[in-house]
CSV table of C-alpha atoms and ligand atoms in Angstrom, one decimal:
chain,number,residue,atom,x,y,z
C,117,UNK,CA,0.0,0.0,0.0
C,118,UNK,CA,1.2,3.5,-1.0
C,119,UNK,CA,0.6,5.8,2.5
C,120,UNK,CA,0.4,9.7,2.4
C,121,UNK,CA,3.8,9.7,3.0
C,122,UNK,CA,5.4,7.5,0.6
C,123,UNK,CA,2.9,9.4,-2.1
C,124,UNK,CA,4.4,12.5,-1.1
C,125,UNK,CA,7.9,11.4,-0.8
C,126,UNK,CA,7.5,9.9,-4.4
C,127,UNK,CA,6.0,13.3,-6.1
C,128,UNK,CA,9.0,14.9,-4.3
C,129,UNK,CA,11.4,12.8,-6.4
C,130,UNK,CA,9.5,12.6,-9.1
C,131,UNK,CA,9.8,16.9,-9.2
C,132,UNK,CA,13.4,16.5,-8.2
C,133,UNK,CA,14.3,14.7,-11.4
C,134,UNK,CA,12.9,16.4,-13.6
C,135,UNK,CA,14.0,19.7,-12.1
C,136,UNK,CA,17.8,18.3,-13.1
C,137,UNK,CA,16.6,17.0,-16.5
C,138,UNK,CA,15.7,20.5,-17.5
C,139,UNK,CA,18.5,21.7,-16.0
C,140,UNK,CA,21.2,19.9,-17.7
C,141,UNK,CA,18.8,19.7,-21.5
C,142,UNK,CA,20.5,16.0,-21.2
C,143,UNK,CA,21.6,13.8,-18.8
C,144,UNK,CA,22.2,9.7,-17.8
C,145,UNK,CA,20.4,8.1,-14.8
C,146,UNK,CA,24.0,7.6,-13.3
C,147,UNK,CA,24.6,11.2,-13.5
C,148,UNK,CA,20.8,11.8,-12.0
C,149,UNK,CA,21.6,10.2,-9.2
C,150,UNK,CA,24.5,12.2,-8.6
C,151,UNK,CA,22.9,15.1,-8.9
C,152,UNK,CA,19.6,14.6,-6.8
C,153,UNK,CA,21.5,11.9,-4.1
C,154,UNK,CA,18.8,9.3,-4.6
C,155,UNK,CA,19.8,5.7,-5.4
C,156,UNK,CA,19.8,4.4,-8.6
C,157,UNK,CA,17.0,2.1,-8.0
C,158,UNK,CA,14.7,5.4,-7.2
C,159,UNK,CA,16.0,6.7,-9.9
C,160,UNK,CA,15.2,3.9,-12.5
C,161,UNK,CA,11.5,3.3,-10.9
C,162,UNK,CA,10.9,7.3,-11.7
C,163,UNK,CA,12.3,7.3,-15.0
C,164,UNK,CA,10.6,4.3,-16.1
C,165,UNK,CA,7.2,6.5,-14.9
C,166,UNK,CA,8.1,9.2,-16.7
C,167,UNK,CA,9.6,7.1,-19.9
C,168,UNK,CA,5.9,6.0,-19.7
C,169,UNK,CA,4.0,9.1,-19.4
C,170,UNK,CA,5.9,10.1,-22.7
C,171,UNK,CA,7.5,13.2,-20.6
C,172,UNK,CA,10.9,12.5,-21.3
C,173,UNK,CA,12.9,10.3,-24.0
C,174,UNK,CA,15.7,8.4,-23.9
C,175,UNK,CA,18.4,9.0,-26.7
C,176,UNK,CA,21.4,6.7,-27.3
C,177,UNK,CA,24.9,9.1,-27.6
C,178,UNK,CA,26.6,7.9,-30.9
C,179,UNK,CA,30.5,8.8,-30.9
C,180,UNK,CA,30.9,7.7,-27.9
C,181,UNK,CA,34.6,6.7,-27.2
C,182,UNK,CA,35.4,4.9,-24.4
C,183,UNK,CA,33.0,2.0,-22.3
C,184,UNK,CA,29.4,1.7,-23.3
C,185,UNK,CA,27.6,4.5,-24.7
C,186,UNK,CA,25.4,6.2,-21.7
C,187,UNK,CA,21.4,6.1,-22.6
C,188,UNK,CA,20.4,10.2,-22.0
C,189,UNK,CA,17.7,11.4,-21.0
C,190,UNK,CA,15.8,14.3,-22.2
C,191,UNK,CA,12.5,16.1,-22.0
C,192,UNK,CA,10.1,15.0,-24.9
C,193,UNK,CA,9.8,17.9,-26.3
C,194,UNK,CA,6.3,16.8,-28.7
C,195,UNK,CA,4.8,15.4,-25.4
C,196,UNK,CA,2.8,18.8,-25.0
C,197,UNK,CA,2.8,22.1,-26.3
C,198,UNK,CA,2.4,25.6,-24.6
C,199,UNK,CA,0.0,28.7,-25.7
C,200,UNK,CA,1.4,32.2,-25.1
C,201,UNK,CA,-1.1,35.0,-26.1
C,202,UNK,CA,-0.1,38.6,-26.1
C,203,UNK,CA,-3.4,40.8,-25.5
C,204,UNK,CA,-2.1,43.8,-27.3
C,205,UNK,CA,-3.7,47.2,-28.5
C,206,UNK,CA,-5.0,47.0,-32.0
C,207,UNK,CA,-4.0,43.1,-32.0
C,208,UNK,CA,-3.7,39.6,-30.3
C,209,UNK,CA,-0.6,37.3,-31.3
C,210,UNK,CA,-1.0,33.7,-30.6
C,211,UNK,CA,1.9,31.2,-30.3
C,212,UNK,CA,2.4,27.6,-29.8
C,213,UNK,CA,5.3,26.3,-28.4
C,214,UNK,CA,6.7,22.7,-27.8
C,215,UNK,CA,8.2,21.7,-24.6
C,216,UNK,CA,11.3,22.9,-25.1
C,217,UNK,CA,10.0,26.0,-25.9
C,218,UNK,CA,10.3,26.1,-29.8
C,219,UNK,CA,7.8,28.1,-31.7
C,220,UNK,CA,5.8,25.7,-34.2
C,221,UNK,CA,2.6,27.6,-34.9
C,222,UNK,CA,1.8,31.3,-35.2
C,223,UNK,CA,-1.5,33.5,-35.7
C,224,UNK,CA,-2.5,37.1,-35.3
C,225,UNK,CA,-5.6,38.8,-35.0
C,226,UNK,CA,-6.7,41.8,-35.7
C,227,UNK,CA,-8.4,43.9,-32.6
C,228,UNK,CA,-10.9,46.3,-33.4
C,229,UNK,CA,-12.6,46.6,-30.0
C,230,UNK,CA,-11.1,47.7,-26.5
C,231,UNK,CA,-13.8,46.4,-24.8
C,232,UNK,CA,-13.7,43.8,-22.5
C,233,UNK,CA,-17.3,41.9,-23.3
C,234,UNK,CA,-15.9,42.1,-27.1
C,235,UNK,CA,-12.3,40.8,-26.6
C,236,UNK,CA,-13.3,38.2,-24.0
C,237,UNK,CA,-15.1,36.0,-26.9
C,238,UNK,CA,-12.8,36.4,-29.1
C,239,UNK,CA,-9.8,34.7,-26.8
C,240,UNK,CA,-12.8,32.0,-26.1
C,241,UNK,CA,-13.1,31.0,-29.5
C,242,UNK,CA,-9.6,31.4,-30.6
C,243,UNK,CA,-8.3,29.2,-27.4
C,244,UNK,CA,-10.8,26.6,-28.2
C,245,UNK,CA,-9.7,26.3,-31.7
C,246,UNK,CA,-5.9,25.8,-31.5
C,247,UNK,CA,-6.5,24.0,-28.5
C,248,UNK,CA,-8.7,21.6,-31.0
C,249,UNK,CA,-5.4,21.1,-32.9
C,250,UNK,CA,-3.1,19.8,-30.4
C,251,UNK,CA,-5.1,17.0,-28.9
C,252,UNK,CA,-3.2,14.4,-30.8
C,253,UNK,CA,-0.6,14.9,-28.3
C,254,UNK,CA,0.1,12.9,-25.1
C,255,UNK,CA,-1.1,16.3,-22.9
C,256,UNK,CA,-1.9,18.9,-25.7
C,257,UNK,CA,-1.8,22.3,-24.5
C,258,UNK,CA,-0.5,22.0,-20.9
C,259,UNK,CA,-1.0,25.5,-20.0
C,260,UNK,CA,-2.2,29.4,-21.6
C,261,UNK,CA,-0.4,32.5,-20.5
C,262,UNK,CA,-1.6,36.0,-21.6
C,263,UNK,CA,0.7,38.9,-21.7
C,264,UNK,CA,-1.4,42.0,-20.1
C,265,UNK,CA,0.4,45.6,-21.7
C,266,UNK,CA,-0.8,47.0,-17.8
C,267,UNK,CA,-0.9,46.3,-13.9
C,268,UNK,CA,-1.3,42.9,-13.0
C,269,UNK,CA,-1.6,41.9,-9.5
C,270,UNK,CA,-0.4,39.3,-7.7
C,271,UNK,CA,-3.3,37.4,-8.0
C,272,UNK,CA,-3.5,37.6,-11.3
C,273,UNK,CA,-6.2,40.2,-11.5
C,274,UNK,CA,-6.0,42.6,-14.4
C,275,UNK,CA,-6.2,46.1,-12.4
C,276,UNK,CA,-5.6,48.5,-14.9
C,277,UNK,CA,-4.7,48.5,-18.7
C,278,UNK,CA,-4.3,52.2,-20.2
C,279,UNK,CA,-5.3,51.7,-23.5
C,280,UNK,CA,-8.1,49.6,-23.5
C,281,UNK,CA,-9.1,51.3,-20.4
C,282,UNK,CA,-9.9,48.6,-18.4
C,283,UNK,CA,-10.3,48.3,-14.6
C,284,UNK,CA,-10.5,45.7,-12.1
C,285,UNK,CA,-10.9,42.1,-14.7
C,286,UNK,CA,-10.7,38.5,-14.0
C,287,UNK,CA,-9.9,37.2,-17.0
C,288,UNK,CA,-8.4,34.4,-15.9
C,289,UNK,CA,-11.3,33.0,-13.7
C,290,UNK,CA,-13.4,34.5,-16.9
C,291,UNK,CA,-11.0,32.4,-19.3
C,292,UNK,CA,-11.1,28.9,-17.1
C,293,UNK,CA,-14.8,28.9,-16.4
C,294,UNK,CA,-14.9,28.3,-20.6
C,295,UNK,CA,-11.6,26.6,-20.9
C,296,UNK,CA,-10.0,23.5,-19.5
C,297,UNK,CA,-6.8,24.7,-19.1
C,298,UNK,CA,-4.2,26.0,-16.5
C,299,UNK,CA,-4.6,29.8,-17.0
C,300,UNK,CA,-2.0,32.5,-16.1
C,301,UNK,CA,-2.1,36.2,-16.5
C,302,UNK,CA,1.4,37.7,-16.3
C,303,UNK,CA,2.3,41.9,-17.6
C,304,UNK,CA,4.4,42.0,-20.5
C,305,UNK,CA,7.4,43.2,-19.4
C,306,UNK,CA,8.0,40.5,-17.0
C,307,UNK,CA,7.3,37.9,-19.6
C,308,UNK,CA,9.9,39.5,-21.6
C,309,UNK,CA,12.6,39.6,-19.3
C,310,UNK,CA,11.4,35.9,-18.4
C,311,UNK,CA,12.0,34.9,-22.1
C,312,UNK,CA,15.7,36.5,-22.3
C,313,UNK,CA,16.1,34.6,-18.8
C,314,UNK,CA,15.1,31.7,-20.0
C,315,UNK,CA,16.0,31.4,-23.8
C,316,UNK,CA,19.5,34.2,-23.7
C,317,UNK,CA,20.7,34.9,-20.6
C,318,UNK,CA,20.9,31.0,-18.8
C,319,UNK,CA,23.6,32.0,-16.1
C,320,UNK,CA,22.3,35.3,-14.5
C,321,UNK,CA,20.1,35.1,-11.5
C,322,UNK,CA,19.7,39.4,-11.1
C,323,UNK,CA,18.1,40.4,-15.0
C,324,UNK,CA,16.2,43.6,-16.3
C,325,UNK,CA,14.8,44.2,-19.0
C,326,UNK,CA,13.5,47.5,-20.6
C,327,UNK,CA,10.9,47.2,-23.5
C,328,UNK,CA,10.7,50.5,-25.1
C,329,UNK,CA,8.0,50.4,-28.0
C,330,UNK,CA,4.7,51.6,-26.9
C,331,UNK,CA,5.8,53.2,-23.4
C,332,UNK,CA,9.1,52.0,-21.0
C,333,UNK,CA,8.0,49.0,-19.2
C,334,UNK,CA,10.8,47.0,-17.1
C,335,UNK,CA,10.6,43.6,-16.2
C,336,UNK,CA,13.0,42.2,-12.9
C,337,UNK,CA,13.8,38.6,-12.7
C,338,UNK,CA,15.5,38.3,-9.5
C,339,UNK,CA,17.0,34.9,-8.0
C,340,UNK,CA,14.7,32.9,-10.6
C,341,UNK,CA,11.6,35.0,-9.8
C,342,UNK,CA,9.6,37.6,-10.6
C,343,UNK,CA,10.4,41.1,-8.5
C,344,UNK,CA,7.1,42.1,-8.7
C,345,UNK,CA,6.6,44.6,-5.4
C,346,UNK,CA,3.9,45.0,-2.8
C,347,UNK,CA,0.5,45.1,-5.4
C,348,UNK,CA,2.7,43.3,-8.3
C,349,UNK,CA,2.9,46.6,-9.8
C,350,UNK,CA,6.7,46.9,-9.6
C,351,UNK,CA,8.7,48.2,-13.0
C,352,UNK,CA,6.4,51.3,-14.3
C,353,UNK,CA,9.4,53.0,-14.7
C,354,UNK,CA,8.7,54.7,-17.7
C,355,UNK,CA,6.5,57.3,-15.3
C,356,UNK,CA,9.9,58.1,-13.4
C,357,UNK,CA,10.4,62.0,-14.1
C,358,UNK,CA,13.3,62.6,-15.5
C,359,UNK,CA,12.4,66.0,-16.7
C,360,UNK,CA,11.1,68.5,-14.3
C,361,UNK,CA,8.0,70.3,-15.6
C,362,UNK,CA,8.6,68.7,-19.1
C,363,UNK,CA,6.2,67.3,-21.6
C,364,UNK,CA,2.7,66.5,-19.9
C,365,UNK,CA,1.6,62.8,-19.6
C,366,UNK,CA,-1.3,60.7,-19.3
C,367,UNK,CA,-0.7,59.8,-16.1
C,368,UNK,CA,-1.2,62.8,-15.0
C,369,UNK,CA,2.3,63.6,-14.5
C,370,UNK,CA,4.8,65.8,-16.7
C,371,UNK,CA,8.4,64.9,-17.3
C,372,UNK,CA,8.0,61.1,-17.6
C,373,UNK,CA,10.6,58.7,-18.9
C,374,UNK,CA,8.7,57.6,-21.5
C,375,UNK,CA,7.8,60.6,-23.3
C,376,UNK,CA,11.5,61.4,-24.2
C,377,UNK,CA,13.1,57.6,-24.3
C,378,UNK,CA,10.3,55.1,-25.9
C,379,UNK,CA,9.6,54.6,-29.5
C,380,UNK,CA,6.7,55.9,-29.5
C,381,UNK,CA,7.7,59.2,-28.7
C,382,UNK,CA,9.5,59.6,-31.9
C,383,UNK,CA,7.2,57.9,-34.2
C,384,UNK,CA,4.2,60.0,-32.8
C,385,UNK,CA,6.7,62.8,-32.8
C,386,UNK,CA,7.7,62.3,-36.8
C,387,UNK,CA,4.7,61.4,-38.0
C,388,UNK,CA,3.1,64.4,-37.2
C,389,UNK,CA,5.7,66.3,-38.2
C,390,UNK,CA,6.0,64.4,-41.5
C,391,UNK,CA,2.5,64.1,-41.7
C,392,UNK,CA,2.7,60.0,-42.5
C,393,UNK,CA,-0.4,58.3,-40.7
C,394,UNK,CA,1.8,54.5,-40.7
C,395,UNK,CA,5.2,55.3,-39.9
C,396,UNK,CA,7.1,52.7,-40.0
C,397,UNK,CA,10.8,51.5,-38.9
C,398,UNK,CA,11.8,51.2,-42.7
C,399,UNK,CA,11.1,55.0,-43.0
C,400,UNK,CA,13.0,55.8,-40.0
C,401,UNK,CA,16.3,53.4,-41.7
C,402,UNK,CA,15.7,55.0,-45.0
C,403,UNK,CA,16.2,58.4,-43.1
C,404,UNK,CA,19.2,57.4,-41.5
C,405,UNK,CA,21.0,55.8,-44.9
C,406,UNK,CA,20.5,58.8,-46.0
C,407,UNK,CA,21.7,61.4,-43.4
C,408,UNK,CA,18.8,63.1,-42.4
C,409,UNK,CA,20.0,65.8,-39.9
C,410,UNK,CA,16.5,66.0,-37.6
C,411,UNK,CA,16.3,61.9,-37.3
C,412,UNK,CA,20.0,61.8,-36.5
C,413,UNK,CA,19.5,64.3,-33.7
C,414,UNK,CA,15.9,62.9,-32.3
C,415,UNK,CA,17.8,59.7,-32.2
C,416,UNK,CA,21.0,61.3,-30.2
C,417,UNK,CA,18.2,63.0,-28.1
C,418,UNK,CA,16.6,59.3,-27.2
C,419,UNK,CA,19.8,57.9,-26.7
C,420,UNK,CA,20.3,60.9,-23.9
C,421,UNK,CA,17.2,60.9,-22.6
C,422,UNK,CA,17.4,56.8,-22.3
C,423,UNK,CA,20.6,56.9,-20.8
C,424,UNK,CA,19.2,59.2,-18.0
C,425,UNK,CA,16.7,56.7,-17.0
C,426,UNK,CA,19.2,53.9,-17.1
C,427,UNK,CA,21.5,55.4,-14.9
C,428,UNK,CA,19.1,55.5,-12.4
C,429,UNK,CA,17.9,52.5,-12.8
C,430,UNK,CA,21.2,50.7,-12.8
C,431,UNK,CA,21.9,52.9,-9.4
C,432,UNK,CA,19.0,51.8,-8.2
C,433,UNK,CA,19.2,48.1,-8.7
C,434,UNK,CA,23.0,47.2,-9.6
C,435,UNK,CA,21.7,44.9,-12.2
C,436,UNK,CA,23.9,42.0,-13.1
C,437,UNK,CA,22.6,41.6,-16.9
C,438,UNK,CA,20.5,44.9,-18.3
C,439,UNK,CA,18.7,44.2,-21.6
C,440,UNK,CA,17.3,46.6,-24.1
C,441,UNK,CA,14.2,45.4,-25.8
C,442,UNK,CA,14.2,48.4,-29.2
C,443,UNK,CA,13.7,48.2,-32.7
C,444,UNK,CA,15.2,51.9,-33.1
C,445,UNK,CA,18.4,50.9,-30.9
C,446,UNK,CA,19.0,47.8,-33.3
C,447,UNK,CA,18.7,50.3,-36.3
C,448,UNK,CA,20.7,52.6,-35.2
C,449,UNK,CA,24.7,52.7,-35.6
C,450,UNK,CA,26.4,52.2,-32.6
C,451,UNK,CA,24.1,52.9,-30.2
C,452,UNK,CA,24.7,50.4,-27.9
C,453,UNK,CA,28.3,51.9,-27.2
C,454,UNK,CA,27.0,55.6,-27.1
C,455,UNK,CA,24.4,54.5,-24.3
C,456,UNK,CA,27.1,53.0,-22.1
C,457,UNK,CA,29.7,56.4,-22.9
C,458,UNK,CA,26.9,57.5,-20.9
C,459,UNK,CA,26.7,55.7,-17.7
C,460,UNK,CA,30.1,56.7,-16.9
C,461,UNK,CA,29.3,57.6,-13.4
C,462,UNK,CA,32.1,55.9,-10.9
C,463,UNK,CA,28.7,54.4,-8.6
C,464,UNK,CA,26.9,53.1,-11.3
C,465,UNK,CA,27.3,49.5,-11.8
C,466,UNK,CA,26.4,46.3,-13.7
C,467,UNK,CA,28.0,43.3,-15.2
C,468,UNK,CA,26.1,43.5,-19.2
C,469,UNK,CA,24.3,46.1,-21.5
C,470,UNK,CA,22.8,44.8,-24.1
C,471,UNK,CA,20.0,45.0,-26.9
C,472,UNK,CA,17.5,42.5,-26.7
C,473,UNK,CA,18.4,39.4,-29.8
C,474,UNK,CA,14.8,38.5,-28.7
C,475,UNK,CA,13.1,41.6,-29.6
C,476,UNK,CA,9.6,42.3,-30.4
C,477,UNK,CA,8.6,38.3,-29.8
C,478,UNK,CA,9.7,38.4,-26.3
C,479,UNK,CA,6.2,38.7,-25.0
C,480,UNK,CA,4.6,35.5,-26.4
C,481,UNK,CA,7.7,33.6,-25.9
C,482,UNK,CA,8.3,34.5,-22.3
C,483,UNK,CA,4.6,33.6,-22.1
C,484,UNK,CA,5.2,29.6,-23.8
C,485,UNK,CA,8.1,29.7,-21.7
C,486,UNK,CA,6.2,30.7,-18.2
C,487,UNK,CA,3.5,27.7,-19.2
C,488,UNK,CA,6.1,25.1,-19.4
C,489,UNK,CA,7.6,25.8,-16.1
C,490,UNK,CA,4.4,26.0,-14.3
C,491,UNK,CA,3.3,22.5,-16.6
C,492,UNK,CA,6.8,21.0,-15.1
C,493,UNK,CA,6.4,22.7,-11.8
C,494,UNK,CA,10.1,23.5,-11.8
C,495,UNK,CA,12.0,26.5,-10.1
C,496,UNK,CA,13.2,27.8,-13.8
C,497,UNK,CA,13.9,26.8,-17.3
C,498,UNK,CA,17.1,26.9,-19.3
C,499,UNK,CA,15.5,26.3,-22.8
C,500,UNK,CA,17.7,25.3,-26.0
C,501,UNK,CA,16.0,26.9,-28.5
C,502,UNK,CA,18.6,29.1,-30.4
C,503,UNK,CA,16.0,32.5,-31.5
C,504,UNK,CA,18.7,34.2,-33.0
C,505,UNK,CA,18.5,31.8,-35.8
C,506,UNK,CA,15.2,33.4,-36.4
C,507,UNK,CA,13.4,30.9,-38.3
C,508,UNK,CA,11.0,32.2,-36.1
C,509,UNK,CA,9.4,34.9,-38.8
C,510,UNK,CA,9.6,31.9,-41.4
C,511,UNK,CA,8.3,28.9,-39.8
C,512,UNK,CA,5.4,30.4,-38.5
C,513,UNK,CA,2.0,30.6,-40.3
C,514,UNK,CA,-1.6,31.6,-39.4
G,263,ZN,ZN1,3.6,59.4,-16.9
């Protein structure tokens, strides 16, 4: 007879091993045991489970040289696949992940509504139909997060999202009343910084990341977790004044970060001023190629007006890895190196600037990525999936 005990003890294990096979992307039983200190018999009961449940897979190393070759072990990546939806203004992106966090499948709606009664049935009947899709699969979608562009709070309540002015939602008991899924809601700058944690930066416990496209949004992973703050509203930096009395915000403040140091600012700022209703980044590199005074200098101004905020930020945080999320920064020559000529200050201090390789697809990655480690109920992921080899664009189709 199994008591409470020995059930316990068992799912203990269980989670134990497959913490380490995630870890490690690849590993033997021999070395498992190692790793967790439980005997190899354990060890082989639990992997036979899991063998079994089709959550991992055993692969036989070729080349090997010396002694038998070891049997590894690995997640099975097809075993179940992961829906991250980013709820944005004007649109809602949809992606489907494997296990090991790949991107397979891609779609994108257009959003022509900001109200909630209108949007909610549309992620209904979009949920239900990839979900359709997948159920060939051992455990077909194993979990939905939706990337919130507003507060979140820690219980997952949307509280306020600007745009779509919305107040005080539920849509994930809204969402799982409907749908028999786990549900997550998560803002979108902390599923960002959660993708480059997961997919870039494998080695950092102390990340930030600042998205700068619509406003400045920062997203903290600290020690493998969320730095969320009191509410969960932690990381609305962009609203940090850096200009006394300057240009008036929505927020009700004047002077805010994002105003001078977001995309946004300069594509509202040019296309007035060019009177070009879609602006788009190709105009913006067309300007560059071809010297265009005013866009050089708007772009030396952001790069100011960035590195201001960053220098506080940096002071106030000491980040160990500090990522950029910008279109404009990635377009622009050199800016990287002008940012940092900046933050020369002898207090401020962190290990790595950098511009995001992510970029735009941060969001709904971090958000596949956040569904697979709640599925695996581990402390964090080190996916393999190389995004820099951007098939990502390609493989994907509605
Ligand atoms: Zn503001």
């Amino acid at each position: 007879m199994v008591t409470g005990d020995a059930a316990y003890i068992k799912k203990i294990n269980r989670s134990l091993i497959i913490r380490e096979i995630v870890k490690e992307g690849m590993i033997s039983r021999a070395d498992l045991s190692k790793a967790t200190n439980l005997t190899r018999a354990t060890i082989s009961a639990q992997v036979a489970d899991l063998l079994e449940e089709g959550l991992i897979i055993e692969t036989h190393l070729e080349h090997y040289s010396v002694g038998r070759k070891p049997i590894m072990l690995s997640l099975n990546g097809d075993a179940g696949y992961a829906l991250g939806i980013d709820l944005d203004y004007g649109q809602i992106s949809f992606t489907i992940s494997d296990l090991l966090g790949c991107p397979v499948s891609s779609s994108i709606i257009q959003l022509n509504t900001t109200k909630y009664e209108e949007i909610l049935p549309i992620l209904i009947q979009q949920i239900k139909r990839i979900k359709s899709n997948y159920t060939s699969s051992r455990y077909g979608i194993v979990g939905i997060v939706v990337a919130i562009h507003g507060l979140v709070t820690k219980d997952e309540e949307i509280h306020y999202v600007p745009r779509f002015d919305l107040h005080e939602v539920n849509l994930k008991s809204d969402l799982e009343r409907e749908i028999n899924i786990a549900i997550y809601i998560e803002n979108n700058a902390n599923l960002s910084s959660f993708a480059e944690r997961v997919y870039v930066h494998h080695e950092t416990d102390n990340l930030l990341c600042a998205t700068l496209y619509s406003g400045i949004g920062l997203g903290m992973m600290m020690k493998n977790d969320f730095f969320r703050g009191h509410d969960g509203f932690a990381g609305e930096i962009g609203h940090m004044i850096v200009v006394p009395e300057g240009k008036p915000c929505n927020c009700g403040n004047k002077g805010c970060w994002e105003k001078y140091a977001s995309e946004s600012s300069i594509f509202e700022y040019l296309s007035e001023k060019r009177q070009i209703k879609d602006l788009t980044y190709e105009h913006i590199q067309k300007w560059l190629n071809e010297g265009d005074e005013e866009v050089h200098q708007l772009m030396e101004d952001f790069l100011f007006y960035l590195s201001i905020g960053l220098n506080n930020m940096i002071n106030m945080y000491n980040p160990d890895v500090l990522v950029l999320d910008s279109e404009l920064l990635r377009i622009y020559p050199d800016s990287l190196h002008k940012i940092s000529k900046n933050l020369n200050s002898s207090i401020s201090h962190y290990r790595e600037l950098m511009i995001s390789t992510i970029g735009k697809k941060s969001c709904v990655l971090g958000a596949c990525a956040l569904a697979i480690k709640q599925f695996l109920d581990v402390p964090m992921l080190n996916l393999p999936y190389d995004l820099k080899d951007n098939e990502i664009e390609n493989a994907l189709s509605i």
